[in-house]
Amino acid sequence: MLTLIIPTYNRHYYLNRIFDYYSNSDFKVIIADGSDSPLDKTKVQSLAKNITYCYDKSVDPVLRMTKLLHLIDTPYTCMLSDDELHLCSILEESLRFLETHKDYLSCIGLPIGFQNGAGGSDINVNLIYPEFKNHIVDQTLFSDRLRYHLDQYEPSSIYGVQRTPEFKLALASSNVRTSCVYAPEIAFELASAVLGKIHVLQKVSWLRSFDNPAVQTKNWNRKFRFHHWFNDPKYLNEKNSWIAEISKLLSAHTKISISELNIAIESALNCYIEKSPKDKLNPLKVRVGNIKSSIKGKIKTLLKRNQATKIIFDGHPLTQVRNDLMKSDHILNLKDFDFAFSILQKYSPHSNNQT
């Protein structure tokens, strides 16, 4: 019924969480690895039958996944980060919801952040993105869904369970090239809102890691935010071309005209930009940022540093939050919840299991 597709980059150790947690599940798992070197052959040969490992160093995450879409033969697909987990019980609940609600495209639960303590045995957690609780995109008209989703923006579809044909189309929209590293996520989300309704279950589902910073590769300047790119006259033609190409892709698979999509997408993006920070990024800072990112990447490669800098995270002891979540009825399956966190602790970045 469901395929999990997981892009990974230089985090082979964290894949152990994926292998341990999903090996006995009914889901298919595809690992799209673009790391500096492939996973050890012995490890690959020992993987469970439901896990497919694919190595391709030459392409970025979206294109890497796009090249593997032919491997997906299930009705539903879900994307997952390489150092995180989606609870199996909620994936199953999401499938049940979509099976009985044919007008919905995507379903996800509430995200909870986690960070492993320095000792390796403790773990801090907390509910994050509180807006998820109310972010149900159920408007009838595509233009209303699109405007609502981007005006009250939450990344509620990109890591949700989606119907496979729409997932592939949303990913194709993400694959439209721009100079901004954040454009693929926005493209995926706006495409999803055009294609159908988005539901958020009021149960914890997405265990999001705060142990690692975002993946950084050569020439990715993460200080060059989406609103910088969108508002910069230098990129006006690129922005217009990006919107036009996405509109063309979506129009070919819907009954909506390209012109209608163009207008609706630009209007919704303007709503999104209105709520973005008003800072402007100096072009010199962009160039310096690119140089710094390239240097950091080279140093990381030379030192073979796969572990990341600690991120500041406002978390609380797992036991405390677990009790609070039980009282508020936000845990669907306690056994599954506990099993997932036991694996997160087992493969802590500070654990003795590190190899």
PDB file of N, CA, C and O in Angstrom, residues 19-89:
ATOM      1  N   PHE A  19      16.476   1.315   9.143  1.00  0.00           N
ATOM      2  CA  PHE A  19      16.548  -0.138   8.944  1.00  0.00           C
ATOM      3  C   PHE A  19      15.910  -0.898  10.110  1.00  0.00           C
ATOM      4  O   PHE A  19      15.151  -1.848   9.910  1.00  0.00           O
ATOM      5  N   ASP A  20      16.212  -0.466  11.339  1.00  0.00           N
ATOM      6  CA  ASP A  20      15.677  -1.162  12.510  1.00  0.00           C
ATOM      7  C   ASP A  20      14.163  -1.013  12.622  1.00  0.00           C
ATOM      8  O   ASP A  20      13.456  -1.979  12.922  1.00  0.00           O
ATOM      9  N   TYR A  21      13.690   0.194  12.394  1.00  0.00           N
ATOM     10  CA  TYR A  21      12.272   0.474  12.653  1.00  0.00           C
ATOM     11  C   TYR A  21      11.347  -0.076  11.575  1.00  0.00           C
ATOM     12  O   TYR A  21      10.263  -0.580  11.871  1.00  0.00           O
ATOM     13  N   TYR A  22      11.754   0.001  10.315  1.00  0.00           N
ATOM     14  CA  TYR A  22      10.847  -0.365   9.224  1.00  0.00           C
ATOM     15  C   TYR A  22      11.074  -1.765   8.647  1.00  0.00           C
ATOM     16  O   TYR A  22      10.310  -2.207   7.805  1.00  0.00           O
ATOM     17  N   SER A  23      12.102  -2.463   9.104  1.00  0.00           N
ATOM     18  CA  SER A  23      12.410  -3.772   8.519  1.00  0.00           C
ATOM     19  C   SER A  23      11.279  -4.783   8.680  1.00  0.00           C
ATOM     20  O   SER A  23      11.085  -5.647   7.830  1.00  0.00           O
ATOM     21  N   ASN A  24      10.531  -4.686   9.766  1.00  0.00           N
ATOM     22  CA  ASN A  24       9.449  -5.642  10.013  1.00  0.00           C
ATOM     23  C   ASN A  24       8.078  -5.054   9.688  1.00  0.00           C
ATOM     24  O   ASN A  24       7.047  -5.595  10.100  1.00  0.00           O
ATOM     25  N   SER A  25       8.069  -3.969   8.945  1.00  0.00           N
ATOM     26  CA  SER A  25       6.805  -3.321   8.599  1.00  0.00           C
ATOM     27  C   SER A  25       6.280  -3.856   7.266  1.00  0.00           C
ATOM     28  O   SER A  25       6.970  -4.586   6.552  1.00  0.00           O
ATOM     29  N   ASP A  26       5.056  -3.452   6.938  1.00  0.00           N
ATOM     30  CA  ASP A  26       4.465  -3.837   5.656  1.00  0.00           C
ATOM     31  C   ASP A  26       4.765  -2.816   4.567  1.00  0.00           C
ATOM     32  O   ASP A  26       4.256  -2.930   3.448  1.00  0.00           O
ATOM     33  N   PHE A  27       5.586  -1.813   4.876  1.00  0.00           N
ATOM     34  CA  PHE A  27       5.876  -0.753   3.924  1.00  0.00           C
ATOM     35  C   PHE A  27       7.135  -1.055   3.111  1.00  0.00           C
ATOM     36  O   PHE A  27       8.069  -1.681   3.597  1.00  0.00           O
ATOM     37  N   LYS A  28       7.140  -0.576   1.876  1.00  0.00           N
ATOM     38  CA  LYS A  28       8.351  -0.618   1.068  1.00  0.00           C
ATOM     39  C   LYS A  28       9.177   0.630   1.372  1.00  0.00           C
ATOM     40  O   LYS A  28       8.624   1.707   1.602  1.00  0.00           O
ATOM     41  N   VAL A  29      10.489   0.476   1.379  1.00  0.00           N
ATOM     42  CA  VAL A  29      11.379   1.593   1.696  1.00  0.00           C
ATOM     43  C   VAL A  29      12.423   1.722   0.592  1.00  0.00           C
ATOM     44  O   VAL A  29      13.081   0.737   0.233  1.00  0.00           O
ATOM     45  N   ILE A  30      12.576   2.937   0.053  1.00  0.00           N
ATOM     46  CA  ILE A  30      13.596   3.210  -0.963  1.00  0.00           C
ATOM     47  C   ILE A  30      14.558   4.249  -0.405  1.00  0.00           C
ATOM     48  O   ILE A  30      14.151   5.356  -0.035  1.00  0.00           O
ATOM     49  N   ILE A  31      15.831   3.900  -0.325  1.00  0.00           N
ATOM     50  CA  ILE A  31      16.873   4.821   0.136  1.00  0.00           C
ATOM     51  C   ILE A  31      17.545   5.431  -1.090  1.00  0.00           C
ATOM     52  O   ILE A  31      18.112   4.717  -1.919  1.00  0.00           O
ATOM     53  N   ALA A  32      17.474   6.752  -1.205  1.00  0.00           N
ATOM     54  CA  ALA A  32      18.081   7.465  -2.334  1.00  0.00           C
ATOM     55  C   ALA A  32      19.333   8.171  -1.828  1.00  0.00           C
ATOM     56  O   ALA A  32      19.282   9.312  -1.361  1.00  0.00           O
ATOM     57  N   ASP A  33      20.466   7.508  -1.922  1.00  0.00           N
ATOM     58  CA  ASP A  33      21.715   7.962  -1.306  1.00  0.00           C
ATOM     59  C   ASP A  33      22.584   8.754  -2.292  1.00  0.00           C
ATOM     60  O   ASP A  33      22.945   8.251  -3.356  1.00  0.00           O
ATOM     61  N   GLY A  34      22.939   9.972  -1.901  1.00  0.00           N
ATOM     62  CA  GLY A  34      23.830  10.794  -2.709  1.00  0.00           C
ATOM     63  C   GLY A  34      25.098  11.163  -1.958  1.00  0.00           C
ATOM     64  O   GLY A  34      25.745  12.166  -2.266  1.00  0.00           O
ATOM     65  N   SER A  35      25.463  10.349  -0.966  1.00  0.00           N
ATOM     66  CA  SER A  35      26.620  10.630  -0.113  1.00  0.00           C
ATOM     67  C   SER A  35      27.929  10.607  -0.890  1.00  0.00           C
ATOM     68  O   SER A  35      27.984  10.174  -2.045  1.00  0.00           O
ATOM     69  N   ASP A  36      28.985  11.067  -0.229  1.00  0.00           N
ATOM     70  CA  ASP A  36      30.303  11.072  -0.866  1.00  0.00           C
ATOM     71  C   ASP A  36      30.764   9.663  -1.225  1.00  0.00           C
ATOM     72  O   ASP A  36      31.523   9.471  -2.170  1.00  0.00           O
ATOM     73  N   SER A  37      30.307   8.682  -0.454  1.00  0.00           N
ATOM     74  CA  SER A  37      30.629   7.287  -0.759  1.00  0.00           C
ATOM     75  C   SER A  37      29.409   6.425  -0.430  1.00  0.00           C
ATOM     76  O   SER A  37      28.591   6.803   0.419  1.00  0.00           O
ATOM     77  N   PRO A  38      29.250   5.278  -1.085  1.00  0.00           N
ATOM     78  CA  PRO A  38      28.065   4.443  -0.859  1.00  0.00           C
ATOM     79  C   PRO A  38      28.125   3.705   0.465  1.00  0.00           C
ATOM     80  O   PRO A  38      29.178   3.592   1.101  1.00  0.00           O
ATOM     81  N   LEU A  39      26.983   3.196   0.865  1.00  0.00           N
ATOM     82  CA  LEU A  39      26.885   2.369   2.052  1.00  0.00           C
ATOM     83  C   LEU A  39      27.700   1.092   1.845  1.00  0.00           C
ATOM     84  O   LEU A  39      27.820   0.600   0.723  1.00  0.00           O
ATOM     85  N   ASP A  40      28.272   0.592   2.922  1.00  0.00           N
ATOM     86  CA  ASP A  40      29.073  -0.628   2.861  1.00  0.00           C
ATOM     87  C   ASP A  40      28.277  -1.766   2.216  1.00  0.00           C
ATOM     88  O   ASP A  40      27.109  -1.994   2.535  1.00  0.00           O
ATOM     89  N   LYS A  41      28.911  -2.489   1.294  1.00  0.00           N
ATOM     90  CA  LYS A  41      28.229  -3.546   0.543  1.00  0.00           C
ATOM     91  C   LYS A  41      27.657  -4.627   1.459  1.00  0.00           C
ATOM     92  O   LYS A  41      26.567  -5.157   1.210  1.00  0.00           O
ATOM     93  N   THR A  42      28.392  -4.950   2.509  1.00  0.00           N
ATOM     94  CA  THR A  42      27.919  -5.971   3.437  1.00  0.00           C
ATOM     95  C   THR A  42      26.622  -5.527   4.105  1.00  0.00           C
ATOM     96  O   THR A  42      25.694  -6.324   4.293  1.00  0.00           O
ATOM     97  N   LYS A  43      26.565  -4.238   4.444  1.00  0.00           N
ATOM     98  CA  LYS A  43      25.353  -3.687   5.057  1.00  0.00           C
ATOM     99  C   LYS A  43      24.185  -3.745   4.076  1.00  0.00           C
ATOM    100  O   LYS A  43      23.069  -4.128   4.443  1.00  0.00           O
ATOM    101  N   VAL A  44      24.441  -3.376   2.835  1.00  0.00           N
ATOM    102  CA  VAL A  44      23.389  -3.390   1.812  1.00  0.00           C
ATOM    103  C   VAL A  44      22.843  -4.796   1.617  1.00  0.00           C
ATOM    104  O   VAL A  44      21.629  -5.012   1.523  1.00  0.00           O
ATOM    105  N   GLN A  45      23.735  -5.780   1.585  1.00  0.00           N
ATOM    106  CA  GLN A  45      23.326  -7.169   1.363  1.00  0.00           C
ATOM    107  C   GLN A  45      22.509  -7.724   2.524  1.00  0.00           C
ATOM    108  O   GLN A  45      21.737  -8.678   2.348  1.00  0.00           O
ATOM    109  N   SER A  46      22.654  -7.121   3.709  1.00  0.00           N
ATOM    110  CA  SER A  46      21.950  -7.619   4.896  1.00  0.00           C
ATOM    111  C   SER A  46      20.596  -6.938   5.112  1.00  0.00           C
ATOM    112  O   SER A  46      19.880  -7.280   6.058  1.00  0.00           O
ATOM    113  N   LEU A  47      20.245  -5.986   4.248  1.00  0.00           N
ATOM    114  CA  LEU A  47      19.000  -5.245   4.434  1.00  0.00           C
ATOM    115  C   LEU A  47      17.783  -6.145   4.246  1.00  0.00           C
ATOM    116  O   LEU A  47      17.807  -7.099   3.467  1.00  0.00           O
ATOM    117  N   ALA A  48      16.713  -5.808   4.941  1.00  0.00           N
ATOM    118  CA  ALA A  48      15.464  -6.557   4.816  1.00  0.00           C
ATOM    119  C   ALA A  48      14.937  -6.472   3.386  1.00  0.00           C
ATOM    120  O   ALA A  48      15.248  -5.536   2.644  1.00  0.00           O
ATOM    121  N   LYS A  49      14.108  -7.430   3.009  1.00  0.00           N
ATOM    122  CA  LYS A  49      13.623  -7.519   1.634  1.00  0.00           C
ATOM    123  C   LYS A  49      12.750  -6.334   1.225  1.00  0.00           C
ATOM    124  O   LYS A  49      12.621  -6.032   0.035  1.00  0.00           O
ATOM    125  N   ASN A  50      12.156  -5.646   2.213  1.00  0.00           N
ATOM    126  CA  ASN A  50      11.285  -4.518   1.876  1.00  0.00           C
ATOM    127  C   ASN A  50      12.058  -3.206   1.701  1.00  0.00           C
ATOM    128  O   ASN A  50      11.464  -2.167   1.424  1.00  0.00           O
ATOM    129  N   ILE A  51      13.396  -3.262   1.838  1.00  0.00           N
ATOM    130  CA  ILE A  51      14.228  -2.057   1.721  1.00  0.00           C
ATOM    131  C   ILE A  51      15.094  -2.137   0.467  1.00  0.00           C
ATOM    132  O   ILE A  51      15.830  -3.106   0.260  1.00  0.00           O
ATOM    133  N   THR A  52      15.002  -1.093  -0.369  1.00  0.00           N
ATOM    134  CA  THR A  52      15.805  -0.995  -1.590  1.00  0.00           C
ATOM    135  C   THR A  52      16.780   0.166  -1.441  1.00  0.00           C
ATOM    136  O   THR A  52      16.374   1.295  -1.161  1.00  0.00           O
ATOM    137  N   TYR A  53      18.068  -0.128  -1.634  1.00  0.00           N
ATOM    138  CA  TYR A  53      19.107   0.898  -1.506  1.00  0.00           C
ATOM    139  C   TYR A  53      19.627   1.283  -2.886  1.00  0.00           C
ATOM    140  O   TYR A  53      20.007   0.417  -3.686  1.00  0.00           O
ATOM    141  N   CYS A  54      19.617   2.591  -3.190  1.00  0.00           N
ATOM    142  CA  CYS A  54      20.090   3.095  -4.485  1.00  0.00           C
ATOM    143  C   CYS A  54      21.099   4.205  -4.252  1.00  0.00           C
ATOM    144  O   CYS A  54      20.820   5.176  -3.528  1.00  0.00           O
ATOM    145  N   TYR A  55      22.263   4.098  -4.878  1.00  0.00           N
ATOM    146  CA  TYR A  55      23.318   5.097  -4.709  1.00  0.00           C
ATOM    147  C   TYR A  55      23.524   5.873  -6.007  1.00  0.00           C
ATOM    148  O   TYR A  55      23.661   5.283  -7.087  1.00  0.00           O
ATOM    149  N   ASP A  56      23.524   7.207  -5.888  1.00  0.00           N
ATOM    150  CA  ASP A  56      23.764   8.078  -7.040  1.00  0.00           C
ATOM    151  C   ASP A  56      24.343   9.388  -6.523  1.00  0.00           C
ATOM    152  O   ASP A  56      23.621  10.260  -6.051  1.00  0.00           O
ATOM    153  N   LYS A  57      25.646   9.521  -6.615  1.00  0.00           N
ATOM    154  CA  LYS A  57      26.333  10.677  -6.062  1.00  0.00           C
ATOM    155  C   LYS A  57      26.166  11.930  -6.908  1.00  0.00           C
ATOM    156  O   LYS A  57      26.341  13.045  -6.437  1.00  0.00           O
ATOM    157  N   SER A  58      25.770  11.769  -8.159  1.00  0.00           N
ATOM    158  CA  SER A  58      25.896  12.866  -9.115  1.00  0.00           C
ATOM    159  C   SER A  58      24.758  13.869  -9.108  1.00  0.00           C
ATOM    160  O   SER A  58      24.831  14.886  -9.790  1.00  0.00           O
ATOM    161  N   VAL A  59      23.668  13.603  -8.371  1.00  0.00           N
ATOM    162  CA  VAL A  59      22.510  14.481  -8.488  1.00  0.00           C
ATOM    163  C   VAL A  59      22.027  14.982  -7.134  1.00  0.00           C
ATOM    164  O   VAL A  59      22.358  14.420  -6.085  1.00  0.00           O
ATOM    165  N   ASP A  60      21.229  16.082  -7.164  1.00  0.00           N
ATOM    166  CA  ASP A  60      20.678  16.638  -5.929  1.00  0.00           C
ATOM    167  C   ASP A  60      19.512  15.780  -5.444  1.00  0.00           C
ATOM    168  O   ASP A  60      19.041  14.885  -6.153  1.00  0.00           O
ATOM    169  N   PRO A  61      19.016  16.010  -4.211  1.00  0.00           N
ATOM    170  CA  PRO A  61      18.000  15.120  -3.629  1.00  0.00           C
ATOM    171  C   PRO A  61      16.732  14.969  -4.468  1.00  0.00           C
ATOM    172  O   PRO A  61      16.239  13.850  -4.625  1.00  0.00           O
ATOM    173  N   VAL A  62      16.196  16.072  -4.995  1.00  0.00           N
ATOM    174  CA  VAL A  62      14.940  15.989  -5.744  1.00  0.00           C
ATOM    175  C   VAL A  62      15.120  15.196  -7.030  1.00  0.00           C
ATOM    176  O   VAL A  62      14.336  14.291  -7.340  1.00  0.00           O
ATOM    177  N   LEU A  63      16.172  15.503  -7.770  1.00  0.00           N
ATOM    178  CA  LEU A  63      16.425  14.788  -9.017  1.00  0.00           C
ATOM    179  C   LEU A  63      16.760  13.321  -8.734  1.00  0.00           C
ATOM    180  O   LEU A  63      16.354  12.413  -9.472  1.00  0.00           O
ATOM    181  N   ARG A  64      17.467  13.073  -7.648  1.00  0.00           N
ATOM    182  CA  ARG A  64      17.816  11.708  -7.268  1.00  0.00           C
ATOM    183  C   ARG A  64      16.550  10.885  -7.008  1.00  0.00           C
ATOM    184  O   ARG A  64      16.426   9.744  -7.450  1.00  0.00           O
ATOM    185  N   MET A  65      15.599  11.479  -6.287  1.00  0.00           N
ATOM    186  CA  MET A  65      14.333  10.781  -6.031  1.00  0.00           C
ATOM    187  C   MET A  65      13.517  10.634  -7.310  1.00  0.00           C
ATOM    188  O   MET A  65      12.881   9.600  -7.542  1.00  0.00           O
ATOM    189  N   THR A  66      13.538  11.673  -8.142  1.00  0.00           N
ATOM    190  CA  THR A  66      12.783  11.638  -9.398  1.00  0.00           C
ATOM    191  C   THR A  66      13.228  10.467 -10.267  1.00  0.00           C
ATOM    192  O   THR A  66      12.405   9.801 -10.910  1.00  0.00           O
ATOM    193  N   LYS A  67      14.523  10.190 -10.260  1.00  0.00           N
ATOM    194  CA  LYS A  67      15.053   9.097 -11.071  1.00  0.00           C
ATOM    195  C   LYS A  67      14.629   7.719 -10.552  1.00  0.00           C
ATOM    196  O   LYS A  67      14.775   6.725 -11.245  1.00  0.00           O
ATOM    197  N   LEU A  68      14.084   7.680  -9.321  1.00  0.00           N
ATOM    198  CA  LEU A  68      13.700   6.403  -8.719  1.00  0.00           C
ATOM    199  C   LEU A  68      12.187   6.206  -8.663  1.00  0.00           C
ATOM    200  O   LEU A  68      11.714   5.186  -8.148  1.00  0.00           O
ATOM    201  N   LEU A  69      11.438   7.157  -9.207  1.00  0.00           N
ATOM    202  CA  LEU A  69       9.981   7.065  -9.118  1.00  0.00           C
ATOM    203  C   LEU A  69       9.425   5.822  -9.808  1.00  0.00           C
ATOM    204  O   LEU A  69       8.358   5.325  -9.432  1.00  0.00           O
ATOM    205  N   HIS A  70      10.151   5.319 -10.797  1.00  0.00           N
ATOM    206  CA  HIS A  70       9.668   4.115 -11.499  1.00  0.00           C
ATOM    207  C   HIS A  70       9.652   2.894 -10.581  1.00  0.00           C
ATOM    208  O   HIS A  70       9.003   1.879 -10.897  1.00  0.00           O
ATOM    209  N   LEU A  71      10.355   2.971  -9.454  1.00  0.00           N
ATOM    210  CA  LEU A  71      10.390   1.849  -8.518  1.00  0.00           C
ATOM    211  C   LEU A  71       9.160   1.812  -7.617  1.00  0.00           C
ATOM    212  O   LEU A  71       8.917   0.807  -6.938  1.00  0.00           O
ATOM    213  N   ILE A  72       8.415   2.894  -7.600  1.00  0.00           N
ATOM    214  CA  ILE A  72       7.250   2.976  -6.717  1.00  0.00           C
ATOM    215  C   ILE A  72       6.035   2.371  -7.415  1.00  0.00           C
ATOM    216  O   ILE A  72       5.568   2.893  -8.432  1.00  0.00           O
ATOM    217  N   ASP A  73       5.515   1.280  -6.867  1.00  0.00           N
ATOM    218  CA  ASP A  73       4.361   0.607  -7.463  1.00  0.00           C
ATOM    219  C   ASP A  73       3.207   0.460  -6.472  1.00  0.00           C
ATOM    220  O   ASP A  73       2.297  -0.360  -6.665  1.00  0.00           O
ATOM    221  N   THR A  74       3.251   1.243  -5.398  1.00  0.00           N
ATOM    222  CA  THR A  74       2.191   1.223  -4.388  1.00  0.00           C
ATOM    223  C   THR A  74       1.240   2.396  -4.608  1.00  0.00           C
ATOM    224  O   THR A  74       1.631   3.408  -5.199  1.00  0.00           O
ATOM    225  N   PRO A  75       0.009   2.315  -4.126  1.00  0.00           N
ATOM    226  CA  PRO A  75      -0.949   3.410  -4.318  1.00  0.00           C
ATOM    227  C   PRO A  75      -0.582   4.691  -3.580  1.00  0.00           C
ATOM    228  O   PRO A  75      -1.024   5.779  -3.958  1.00  0.00           O
ATOM    229  N   TYR A  76       0.237   4.545  -2.520  1.00  0.00           N
ATOM    230  CA  TYR A  76       0.577   5.707  -1.698  1.00  0.00           C
ATOM    231  C   TYR A  76       2.096   5.804  -1.510  1.00  0.00           C
ATOM    232  O   TYR A  76       2.799   4.793  -1.493  1.00  0.00           O
ATOM    233  N   THR A  77       2.553   7.054  -1.347  1.00  0.00           N
ATOM    234  CA  THR A  77       3.983   7.322  -1.168  1.00  0.00           C
ATOM    235  C   THR A  77       4.158   8.363  -0.066  1.00  0.00           C
ATOM    236  O   THR A  77       3.309   9.238   0.110  1.00  0.00           O
ATOM    237  N   CYS A  78       5.265   8.270   0.651  1.00  0.00           N
ATOM    238  CA  CYS A  78       5.562   9.237   1.709  1.00  0.00           C
ATOM    239  C   CYS A  78       7.067   9.474   1.736  1.00  0.00           C
ATOM    240  O   CYS A  78       7.858   8.532   1.653  1.00  0.00           O
ATOM    241  N   MET A  79       7.469  10.736   1.843  1.00  0.00           N
ATOM    242  CA  MET A  79       8.888  11.077   1.923  1.00  0.00           C
ATOM    243  C   MET A  79       9.289  11.221   3.396  1.00  0.00           C
ATOM    244  O   MET A  79       8.499  11.635   4.237  1.00  0.00           O
ATOM    245  N   LEU A  80      10.543  10.907   3.689  1.00  0.00           N
ATOM    246  CA  LEU A  80      11.043  10.963   5.061  1.00  0.00           C
ATOM    247  C   LEU A  80      12.509  11.373   5.053  1.00  0.00           C
ATOM    248  O   LEU A  80      13.272  10.931   4.195  1.00  0.00           O
ATOM    249  N   SER A  81      12.893  12.191   6.013  1.00  0.00           N
ATOM    250  CA  SER A  81      14.299  12.571   6.165  1.00  0.00           C
ATOM    251  C   SER A  81      15.099  11.390   6.705  1.00  0.00           C
ATOM    252  O   SER A  81      14.558  10.520   7.400  1.00  0.00           O
ATOM    253  N   ASP A  82      16.394  11.366   6.416  1.00  0.00           N
ATOM    254  CA  ASP A  82      17.220  10.206   6.773  1.00  0.00           C
ATOM    255  C   ASP A  82      17.495  10.061   8.263  1.00  0.00           C
ATOM    256  O   ASP A  82      17.913   8.989   8.710  1.00  0.00           O
ATOM    257  N   ASP A  83      17.286  11.108   9.068  1.00  0.00           N
ATOM    258  CA  ASP A  83      17.569  11.006  10.502  1.00  0.00           C
ATOM    259  C   ASP A  83      16.288  11.106  11.345  1.00  0.00           C
ATOM    260  O   ASP A  83      16.333  11.397  12.533  1.00  0.00           O
ATOM    261  N   GLU A  84      15.142  10.844  10.713  1.00  0.00           N
ATOM    262  CA  GLU A  84      13.853  10.981  11.389  1.00  0.00           C
ATOM    263  C   GLU A  84      13.002   9.731  11.185  1.00  0.00           C
ATOM    264  O   GLU A  84      13.391   8.809  10.445  1.00  0.00           O
ATOM    265  N   LEU A  85      11.855   9.690  11.835  1.00  0.00           N
ATOM    266  CA  LEU A  85      10.934   8.561  11.687  1.00  0.00           C
ATOM    267  C   LEU A  85       9.495   9.056  11.561  1.00  0.00           C
ATOM    268  O   LEU A  85       9.138  10.078  12.141  1.00  0.00           O
ATOM    269  N   HIS A  86       8.689   8.319  10.792  1.00  0.00           N
ATOM    270  CA  HIS A  86       7.237   8.442  10.823  1.00  0.00           C
ATOM    271  C   HIS A  86       6.717   7.222  11.570  1.00  0.00           C
ATOM    272  O   HIS A  86       7.075   6.082  11.231  1.00  0.00           O
ATOM    273  N   LEU A  87       5.875   7.425  12.576  1.00  0.00           N
ATOM    274  CA  LEU A  87       5.342   6.300  13.330  1.00  0.00           C
ATOM    275  C   LEU A  87       4.503   5.386  12.428  1.00  0.00           C
ATOM    276  O   LEU A  87       3.614   5.852  11.711  1.00  0.00           O
ATOM    277  N   CYS A  88       4.784   4.090  12.476  1.00  0.00           N
ATOM    278  CA  CYS A  88       4.066   3.125  11.634  1.00  0.00           C
ATOM    279  C   CYS A  88       2.565   3.156  11.890  1.00  0.00           C
ATOM    280  O   CYS A  88       1.758   3.047  10.966  1.00  0.00           O
ATOM    281  N   SER A  89       2.188   3.310  13.154  1.00  0.00           N
ATOM    282  CA  SER A  89       0.766   3.296  13.496  1.00  0.00           C
ATOM    283  C   SER A  89       0.028   4.458  12.838  1.00  0.00           C
ATOM    284  O   SER A  89      -1.130   4.313  12.415  1.00  0.00           O
TER     285      SER A  89
END
